[in-house]
Amino acid sequence: MLRRSLSLLITLSIVVLTAVFILRISDRPFRFKSKEKRSYTLAAVVIRDNVTPFQKLGSRLFTVPLLNKQYDHFVYFTQYSKTGKEQAFKDSLYNFLLRYDSIDIYLLAHGNVFYSWLDTFPRKLLGKVRLVYNTGCGNSSQAYLWLDIMGVKTYVAHSGAKSQSPVFYFYFLRRLVAGVNIKDAVSAANDKAVGLFSIMALFDDTYGQNEFIEGSKALYFVKIALPDE
Amino acid sequence: MNKKMSYILIVSALLLQAFAWVVLKFILNYSFEPDALLYEEGATVMTASLLAVFGGGGVIMSAYAIYLSLFKGNWKSILVSLLLFLPVLFLSAFHFIAFLMLCAMI
């Protein structure tokens, strides 16, 4: 009906517009920074709790390729029981704290008390922990423990009793790995998550409730260094 | 648009989705064993491959169907192909972009 070149042009336009629309409602593409350009060494320890196989697989599928791009070394643990992998987690973290300049810890778990695993770690050593990100519902209440008692530099967590932290985590990790600083990554990921909730609220009222939105946003806590520390 | 080609494309697109559904169903019911690292790696590769095949294949097929209807069909076939293949194109593009994101390519 139409000329070959015009048909081709219209088809390609439809494909491109489709891709752009999907990227617009999900997330924009990133140019990930090379880890070789960083002046310090960075490692990460990740733990996923004992959830359904699909959730375990999804977390792993999403997290591992991104960590590969940013970290000099990382370990990813999946629990198969409530207290599983404790010794392996502690050994890896201790080893990393001795070997690397800076460490990030990702606690991909429902409401948890992983801080209790680290109570024998020297506080000075834990001072090398740059970030603890905790997906656990209501675990923002642990900020004092992580920052003041354990001595880590930054703690990011959610306050809601039923927070949608996976949505935040998707946007947050992509930005962090792309080289955005932690504070800005938290802020941008919160904005993106709220944007998605507003779309989902068209189908389910829960996503539009203020309590749900505020509880799902991540809170950023930072340690204020005192002169004698 | 060539009717035979249209049928082939529709059946292929549906088969592709059925295949994806069966494999996803397998992964959903998948039981991780404590030391089954090989299985985890296998499931990871399988899911990524599934998204790549389902997404990439779906995009090519639906785009080709739209192209054929524009080039060889009439207004009726264009309308039908857009109605049939645009949803497949969106779904396929979604799967393919998910694959690229999972592989941290974008």
PDB file of C-alpha atoms in Angstrom, chain A:
ATOM      1  CA  MET A   1       0.000   0.000   0.000  1.00  0.00           C
ATOM      2  CA  LEU A   2       2.687   2.468   1.044  1.00  0.00           C
ATOM      3  CA  ARG A   3       6.152   2.778  -0.450  1.00  0.00           C
ATOM      4  CA  ARG A   4       8.763   0.406   0.998  1.00  0.00           C
ATOM      5  CA  SER A   5      10.902   3.200   2.525  1.00  0.00           C
ATOM      6  CA  LEU A   6       7.896   4.895   4.116  1.00  0.00           C
ATOM      7  CA  SER A   7       6.619   1.579   5.539  1.00  0.00           C
ATOM      8  CA  LEU A   8      10.060   0.924   6.994  1.00  0.00           C
ATOM      9  CA  LEU A   9      10.260   4.413   8.473  1.00  0.00           C
ATOM     10  CA  ILE A  10       6.829   4.165  10.119  1.00  0.00           C
ATOM     11  CA  THR A  11       7.613   0.693  11.500  1.00  0.00           C
ATOM     12  CA  LEU A  12      10.950   1.815  12.970  1.00  0.00           C
ATOM     13  CA  SER A  13       9.279   4.900  14.461  1.00  0.00           C
ATOM     14  CA  ILE A  14       6.644   2.700  16.156  1.00  0.00           C
ATOM     15  CA  VAL A  15       9.359   0.422  17.603  1.00  0.00           C
ATOM     16  CA  VAL A  16      11.440   3.363  18.850  1.00  0.00           C
ATOM     17  CA  LEU A  17       8.392   5.138  20.353  1.00  0.00           C
ATOM     18  CA  THR A  18       7.393   1.898  22.115  1.00  0.00           C
ATOM     19  CA  ALA A  19      10.890   1.524  23.619  1.00  0.00           C
ATOM     20  CA  VAL A  20      11.014   5.184  24.670  1.00  0.00           C
ATOM     21  CA  PHE A  21       7.592   4.918  26.328  1.00  0.00           C
ATOM     22  CA  ILE A  22       8.635   1.813  28.278  1.00  0.00           C
ATOM     23  CA  LEU A  23      11.912   3.429  29.345  1.00  0.00           C
ATOM     24  CA  ARG A  24       9.961   6.524  30.389  1.00  0.00           C
ATOM     25  CA  ILE A  25       7.668   4.553  32.708  1.00  0.00           C
ATOM     26  CA  SER A  26      10.483   2.331  34.037  1.00  0.00           C
ATOM     27  CA  ASP A  27      13.893   3.986  34.214  1.00  0.00           C
ATOM     28  CA  ARG A  28      16.251   5.883  31.958  1.00  0.00           C
ATOM     29  CA  PRO A  29      19.410   4.258  30.596  1.00  0.00           C
ATOM     30  CA  PHE A  30      22.684   4.938  32.413  1.00  0.00           C
ATOM     31  CA  ARG A  31      26.316   5.134  31.442  1.00  0.00           C
ATOM     32  CA  PHE A  32      27.934   3.227  34.264  1.00  0.00           C
ATOM     33  CA  LYS A  33      31.262   4.640  35.500  1.00  0.00           C
ATOM     34  CA  SER A  34      34.295   2.424  35.328  1.00  0.00           C
ATOM     35  CA  LYS A  35      35.444   1.211  38.752  1.00  0.00           C
ATOM     36  CA  GLU A  36      39.069   1.617  37.659  1.00  0.00           C
ATOM     37  CA  LYS A  37      38.657   5.414  37.827  1.00  0.00           C
ATOM     38  CA  ARG A  38      37.955   5.355  41.569  1.00  0.00           C
ATOM     39  CA  SER A  39      40.821   6.382  43.869  1.00  0.00           C
ATOM     40  CA  TYR A  40      39.878   3.973  46.671  1.00  0.00           C
ATOM     41  CA  THR A  41      38.993   0.294  46.847  1.00  0.00           C
ATOM     42  CA  LEU A  42      35.368  -0.625  47.450  1.00  0.00           C
ATOM     43  CA  ALA A  43      33.756  -3.950  48.352  1.00  0.00           C
ATOM     44  CA  ALA A  44      30.237  -5.042  49.222  1.00  0.00           C
ATOM     45  CA  VAL A  45      28.489  -7.737  51.214  1.00  0.00           C
ATOM     46  CA  VAL A  46      24.898  -8.558  50.305  1.00  0.00           C
ATOM     47  CA  ILE A  47      22.448 -10.838  52.036  1.00  0.00           C
ATOM     48  CA  ARG A  48      18.979 -11.877  50.845  1.00  0.00           C
ATOM     49  CA  ASP A  49      16.620 -13.467  53.370  1.00  0.00           C
ATOM     50  CA  ASN A  50      14.731 -16.721  53.004  1.00  0.00           C
ATOM     51  CA  VAL A  51      11.848 -15.690  50.736  1.00  0.00           C
ATOM     52  CA  THR A  52      10.192 -17.447  47.774  1.00  0.00           C
ATOM     53  CA  PRO A  53      12.512 -18.872  45.094  1.00  0.00           C
ATOM     54  CA  PHE A  54      11.253 -16.347  42.550  1.00  0.00           C
ATOM     55  CA  GLN A  55      12.034 -13.402  44.820  1.00  0.00           C
ATOM     56  CA  LYS A  56      15.458 -14.823  45.579  1.00  0.00           C
ATOM     57  CA  LEU A  57      16.143 -15.268  41.891  1.00  0.00           C
ATOM     58  CA  GLY A  58      14.865 -11.798  41.039  1.00  0.00           C
ATOM     59  CA  SER A  59      17.019 -10.108  43.690  1.00  0.00           C
ATOM     60  CA  ARG A  60      20.075 -11.993  42.552  1.00  0.00           C
ATOM     61  CA  LEU A  61      19.427 -11.413  38.843  1.00  0.00           C
ATOM     62  CA  PHE A  62      19.091  -7.685  39.361  1.00  0.00           C
ATOM     63  CA  THR A  63      21.799  -7.121  41.968  1.00  0.00           C
ATOM     64  CA  VAL A  64      24.782  -9.191  40.841  1.00  0.00           C
ATOM     65  CA  PRO A  65      25.400  -7.644  37.359  1.00  0.00           C
ATOM     66  CA  LEU A  66      25.170  -4.147  38.821  1.00  0.00           C
ATOM     67  CA  LEU A  67      27.565  -4.903  41.691  1.00  0.00           C
ATOM     68  CA  ASN A  68      29.991  -6.356  39.144  1.00  0.00           C
ATOM     69  CA  LYS A  69      30.185  -2.938  37.527  1.00  0.00           C
ATOM     70  CA  GLN A  70      30.958  -0.918  40.644  1.00  0.00           C
ATOM     71  CA  TYR A  71      32.710  -3.013  43.269  1.00  0.00           C
ATOM     72  CA  ASP A  72      36.244  -4.368  43.342  1.00  0.00           C
ATOM     73  CA  HIS A  73      34.951  -7.397  45.196  1.00  0.00           C
ATOM     74  CA  PHE A  74      31.577  -8.487  46.529  1.00  0.00           C
ATOM     75  CA  VAL A  75      29.836 -11.498  47.978  1.00  0.00           C
ATOM     76  CA  TYR A  76      26.125 -12.248  47.630  1.00  0.00           C
ATOM     77  CA  PHE A  77      24.497 -14.560  50.150  1.00  0.00           C
ATOM     78  CA  THR A  78      21.031 -16.096  49.975  1.00  0.00           C
ATOM     79  CA  GLN A  79      19.609 -17.488  53.182  1.00  0.00           C
ATOM     80  CA  TYR A  80      17.742 -20.779  53.324  1.00  0.00           C
ATOM     81  CA  SER A  81      16.768 -20.425  56.964  1.00  0.00           C
ATOM     82  CA  LYS A  82      16.259 -17.485  59.303  1.00  0.00           C
ATOM     83  CA  THR A  83      19.787 -17.602  60.706  1.00  0.00           C
ATOM     84  CA  GLY A  84      21.529 -19.112  57.691  1.00  0.00           C
ATOM     85  CA  LYS A  85      24.824 -17.770  56.339  1.00  0.00           C
ATOM     86  CA  GLU A  86      25.624 -15.926  59.575  1.00  0.00           C
ATOM     87  CA  GLN A  87      29.190 -17.183  59.857  1.00  0.00           C
ATOM     88  CA  ALA A  88      29.893 -16.787  56.130  1.00  0.00           C
ATOM     89  CA  PHE A  89      28.509 -13.226  56.214  1.00  0.00           C
ATOM     90  CA  LYS A  90      30.605 -12.298  59.245  1.00  0.00           C
ATOM     91  CA  ASP A  91      33.774 -13.891  57.859  1.00  0.00           C
ATOM     92  CA  SER A  92      33.398 -12.145  54.489  1.00  0.00           C
ATOM     93  CA  LEU A  93      32.683  -8.782  56.049  1.00  0.00           C
ATOM     94  CA  TYR A  94      35.618  -9.050  58.445  1.00  0.00           C
ATOM     95  CA  ASN A  95      37.910 -10.088  55.601  1.00  0.00           C
ATOM     96  CA  PHE A  96      36.726  -7.164  53.440  1.00  0.00           C
ATOM     97  CA  LEU A  97      37.120  -4.690  56.302  1.00  0.00           C
ATOM     98  CA  LEU A  98      40.771  -5.692  56.580  1.00  0.00           C
ATOM     99  CA  ARG A  99      41.457  -5.653  52.842  1.00  0.00           C
ATOM    100  CA  TYR A 100      39.473  -2.754  51.378  1.00  0.00           C
ATOM    101  CA  ASP A 101      39.233   0.999  51.992  1.00  0.00           C
ATOM    102  CA  SER A 102      35.462   1.126  52.030  1.00  0.00           C
ATOM    103  CA  ILE A 103      32.606  -1.351  52.373  1.00  0.00           C
ATOM    104  CA  ASP A 104      28.903  -1.246  51.519  1.00  0.00           C
ATOM    105  CA  ILE A 105      26.415  -3.602  53.152  1.00  0.00           C
ATOM    106  CA  TYR A 106      23.077  -4.445  51.523  1.00  0.00           C
ATOM    107  CA  LEU A 107      20.505  -6.128  53.743  1.00  0.00           C
ATOM    108  CA  LEU A 108      17.830  -7.319  51.310  1.00  0.00           C
ATOM    109  CA  ALA A 109      15.529  -8.734  53.928  1.00  0.00           C
ATOM    110  CA  HIS A 110      12.207  -8.227  55.636  1.00  0.00           C
ATOM    111  CA  GLY A 111      12.304  -6.620  59.100  1.00  0.00           C
ATOM    112  CA  ASN A 112      15.612  -7.863  60.496  1.00  0.00           C
ATOM    113  CA  VAL A 113      18.200  -7.565  63.257  1.00  0.00           C
ATOM    114  CA  PHE A 114      21.408  -8.198  61.330  1.00  0.00           C
ATOM    115  CA  TYR A 115      23.197  -5.652  63.509  1.00  0.00           C
ATOM    116  CA  SER A 116      23.241  -8.279  66.253  1.00  0.00           C
ATOM    117  CA  TRP A 117      25.614 -10.362  64.095  1.00  0.00           C
ATOM    118  CA  LEU A 118      28.231  -7.636  64.253  1.00  0.00           C
ATOM    119  CA  ASP A 119      28.324  -6.854  67.956  1.00  0.00           C
ATOM    120  CA  THR A 120      31.787  -8.429  68.326  1.00  0.00           C
ATOM    121  CA  PHE A 121      33.299  -6.426  65.456  1.00  0.00           C
ATOM    122  CA  PRO A 122      35.684  -3.620  66.498  1.00  0.00           C
ATOM    123  CA  ARG A 123      33.949  -0.277  66.117  1.00  0.00           C
ATOM    124  CA  LYS A 124      37.026   1.227  64.466  1.00  0.00           C
ATOM    125  CA  LEU A 125      36.895  -1.429  61.761  1.00  0.00           C
ATOM    126  CA  LEU A 126      33.171  -0.878  61.174  1.00  0.00           C
ATOM    127  CA  GLY A 127      33.985   2.801  60.619  1.00  0.00           C
ATOM    128  CA  LYS A 128      35.127   1.713  57.138  1.00  0.00           C
ATOM    129  CA  VAL A 129      31.537   0.845  56.259  1.00  0.00           C
ATOM    130  CA  ARG A 130      30.420   3.590  53.879  1.00  0.00           C
ATOM    131  CA  LEU A 131      26.797   2.497  53.551  1.00  0.00           C
ATOM    132  CA  VAL A 132      24.320   0.118  55.103  1.00  0.00           C
ATOM    133  CA  TYR A 133      21.145  -0.171  53.047  1.00  0.00           C
ATOM    134  CA  ASN A 134      18.367  -2.068  54.791  1.00  0.00           C
ATOM    135  CA  THR A 135      15.149  -2.978  52.937  1.00  0.00           C
ATOM    136  CA  GLY A 136      13.442  -4.206  56.114  1.00  0.00           C
ATOM    137  CA  CYS A 137      10.046  -2.727  56.947  1.00  0.00           C
ATOM    138  CA  GLY A 138      10.320  -0.254  59.800  1.00  0.00           C
ATOM    139  CA  ASN A 139      14.087  -0.744  60.075  1.00  0.00           C
ATOM    140  CA  SER A 140      14.794   2.974  59.881  1.00  0.00           C
ATOM    141  CA  SER A 141      14.413   2.773  63.661  1.00  0.00           C
ATOM    142  CA  GLN A 142      17.836   1.073  63.743  1.00  0.00           C
ATOM    143  CA  ALA A 143      19.631   4.213  62.550  1.00  0.00           C
ATOM    144  CA  TYR A 144      20.984   5.019  66.012  1.00  0.00           C
ATOM    145  CA  LEU A 145      22.324   1.463  66.430  1.00  0.00           C
ATOM    146  CA  TRP A 146      24.097   1.399  63.079  1.00  0.00           C
ATOM    147  CA  LEU A 147      25.507   4.919  63.210  1.00  0.00           C
ATOM    148  CA  ASP A 148      26.281   5.561  66.859  1.00  0.00           C
ATOM    149  CA  ILE A 149      26.791   2.106  68.307  1.00  0.00           C
ATOM    150  CA  MET A 150      28.289   0.303  65.304  1.00  0.00           C
ATOM    151  CA  GLY A 151      29.972   3.361  63.802  1.00  0.00           C
ATOM    152  CA  VAL A 152      29.032   3.067  60.120  1.00  0.00           C
ATOM    153  CA  LYS A 153      29.016   6.261  58.037  1.00  0.00           C
ATOM    154  CA  THR A 154      25.616   6.160  56.327  1.00  0.00           C
ATOM    155  CA  TYR A 155      22.424   4.228  56.944  1.00  0.00           C
ATOM    156  CA  VAL A 156      19.509   4.103  54.500  1.00  0.00           C
ATOM    157  CA  ALA A 157      16.259   2.381  55.456  1.00  0.00           C
ATOM    158  CA  HIS A 158      12.466   2.575  55.368  1.00  0.00           C
ATOM    159  CA  SER A 159      10.043   3.546  58.112  1.00  0.00           C
ATOM    160  CA  GLY A 160       6.792   1.960  56.898  1.00  0.00           C
ATOM    161  CA  ALA A 161       5.355  -1.168  58.490  1.00  0.00           C
ATOM    162  CA  LYS A 162       4.636  -2.338  54.923  1.00  0.00           C
ATOM    163  CA  SER A 163       7.084  -0.392  52.808  1.00  0.00           C
ATOM    164  CA  GLN A 164       7.557  -1.122  49.111  1.00  0.00           C
ATOM    165  CA  SER A 165      11.337  -1.064  49.412  1.00  0.00           C
ATOM    166  CA  PRO A 166      12.001  -3.204  46.284  1.00  0.00           C
ATOM    167  CA  VAL A 167      10.675  -0.365  44.127  1.00  0.00           C
ATOM    168  CA  PHE A 168      13.060   2.085  45.780  1.00  0.00           C
ATOM    169  CA  TYR A 169      15.930  -0.410  45.640  1.00  0.00           C
ATOM    170  CA  PHE A 170      15.578  -0.810  41.851  1.00  0.00           C
ATOM    171  CA  TYR A 171      16.044   2.916  41.242  1.00  0.00           C
ATOM    172  CA  PHE A 172      18.576   3.387  44.061  1.00  0.00           C
ATOM    173  CA  LEU A 173      21.086   0.687  43.113  1.00  0.00           C
ATOM    174  CA  ARG A 174      21.111   1.700  39.443  1.00  0.00           C
ATOM    175  CA  ARG A 175      21.944   5.287  40.403  1.00  0.00           C
ATOM    176  CA  LEU A 176      24.526   4.333  43.007  1.00  0.00           C
ATOM    177  CA  VAL A 177      26.325   2.070  40.550  1.00  0.00           C
ATOM    178  CA  ALA A 178      26.193   4.803  37.907  1.00  0.00           C
ATOM    179  CA  GLY A 179      28.295   6.967  40.223  1.00  0.00           C
ATOM    180  CA  VAL A 180      25.628   9.176  41.819  1.00  0.00           C
ATOM    181  CA  ASN A 181      26.472   9.963  45.468  1.00  0.00           C
ATOM    182  CA  ILE A 182      24.423   8.228  48.153  1.00  0.00           C
ATOM    183  CA  LYS A 183      22.360  11.235  49.223  1.00  0.00           C
ATOM    184  CA  ASP A 184      21.387  12.200  45.680  1.00  0.00           C
ATOM    185  CA  ALA A 185      20.719   8.562  44.757  1.00  0.00           C
ATOM    186  CA  VAL A 186      18.327   8.240  47.720  1.00  0.00           C
ATOM    187  CA  SER A 187      16.544  11.447  46.782  1.00  0.00           C
ATOM    188  CA  ALA A 188      16.231  10.561  43.072  1.00  0.00           C
ATOM    189  CA  ALA A 189      15.128   6.983  43.820  1.00  0.00           C
ATOM    190  CA  ASN A 190      12.476   8.261  46.224  1.00  0.00           C
ATOM    191  CA  ASP A 191      11.145  10.613  43.536  1.00  0.00           C
ATOM    192  CA  LYS A 192      11.060   7.836  40.924  1.00  0.00           C
ATOM    193  CA  ALA A 193       9.352   5.410  43.312  1.00  0.00           C
ATOM    194  CA  VAL A 194       6.694   7.984  44.197  1.00  0.00           C
ATOM    195  CA  GLY A 195       6.153   8.585  40.458  1.00  0.00           C
ATOM    196  CA  LEU A 196       5.540   4.868  39.934  1.00  0.00           C
ATOM    197  CA  PHE A 197       3.201   4.710  42.945  1.00  0.00           C
ATOM    198  CA  SER A 198       1.126   7.524  41.427  1.00  0.00           C
ATOM    199  CA  ILE A 199       0.642   5.405  38.273  1.00  0.00           C
ATOM    200  CA  MET A 200      -0.184   2.300  40.344  1.00  0.00           C
ATOM    201  CA  ALA A 201      -2.653   4.345  42.418  1.00  0.00           C
ATOM    202  CA  LEU A 202      -4.851   4.485  39.309  1.00  0.00           C
ATOM    203  CA  PHE A 203      -5.461   0.741  39.800  1.00  0.00           C
ATOM    204  CA  ASP A 204      -5.154   0.385  43.581  1.00  0.00           C
ATOM    205  CA  ASP A 205      -5.979   3.116  46.139  1.00  0.00           C
ATOM    206  CA  THR A 206      -3.386   1.838  48.617  1.00  0.00           C
ATOM    207  CA  TYR A 207      -0.561   3.226  46.486  1.00  0.00           C
ATOM    208  CA  GLY A 208      -2.023   6.713  46.725  1.00  0.00           C
ATOM    209  CA  GLN A 209      -2.252   6.801  50.524  1.00  0.00           C
ATOM    210  CA  ASN A 210       0.115   9.247  52.158  1.00  0.00           C
ATOM    211  CA  GLU A 211       1.064   6.859  54.963  1.00  0.00           C
ATOM    212  CA  PHE A 212       2.010   4.177  52.405  1.00  0.00           C
ATOM    213  CA  ILE A 213       4.061   6.612  50.286  1.00  0.00           C
ATOM    214  CA  GLU A 214       5.953   8.122  53.230  1.00  0.00           C
ATOM    215  CA  GLY A 215       6.585   4.671  54.721  1.00  0.00           C
ATOM    216  CA  SER A 216       7.964   3.388  51.428  1.00  0.00           C
ATOM    217  CA  LYS A 217      10.355   6.307  50.933  1.00  0.00           C
ATOM    218  CA  ALA A 218      13.875   5.615  52.124  1.00  0.00           C
ATOM    219  CA  LEU A 219      15.315   7.742  54.901  1.00  0.00           C
ATOM    220  CA  TYR A 220      18.922   8.863  54.741  1.00  0.00           C
ATOM    221  CA  PHE A 221      20.895   8.942  57.977  1.00  0.00           C
ATOM    222  CA  VAL A 222      24.462  10.121  58.156  1.00  0.00           C
ATOM    223  CA  LYS A 223      26.943  10.015  60.998  1.00  0.00           C
ATOM    224  CA  ILE A 224      28.099  13.409  62.193  1.00  0.00           C
ATOM    225  CA  ALA A 225      31.763  13.143  63.117  1.00  0.00           C
ATOM    226  CA  LEU A 226      32.644  14.937  66.362  1.00  0.00           C
ATOM    227  CA  PRO A 227      36.105  16.512  66.796  1.00  0.00           C
ATOM    228  CA  ASP A 228      37.310  13.871  69.265  1.00  0.00           C
ATOM    229  CA  GLU A 229      36.252  10.922  67.095  1.00  0.00           C
TER     230      GLU A 229
END
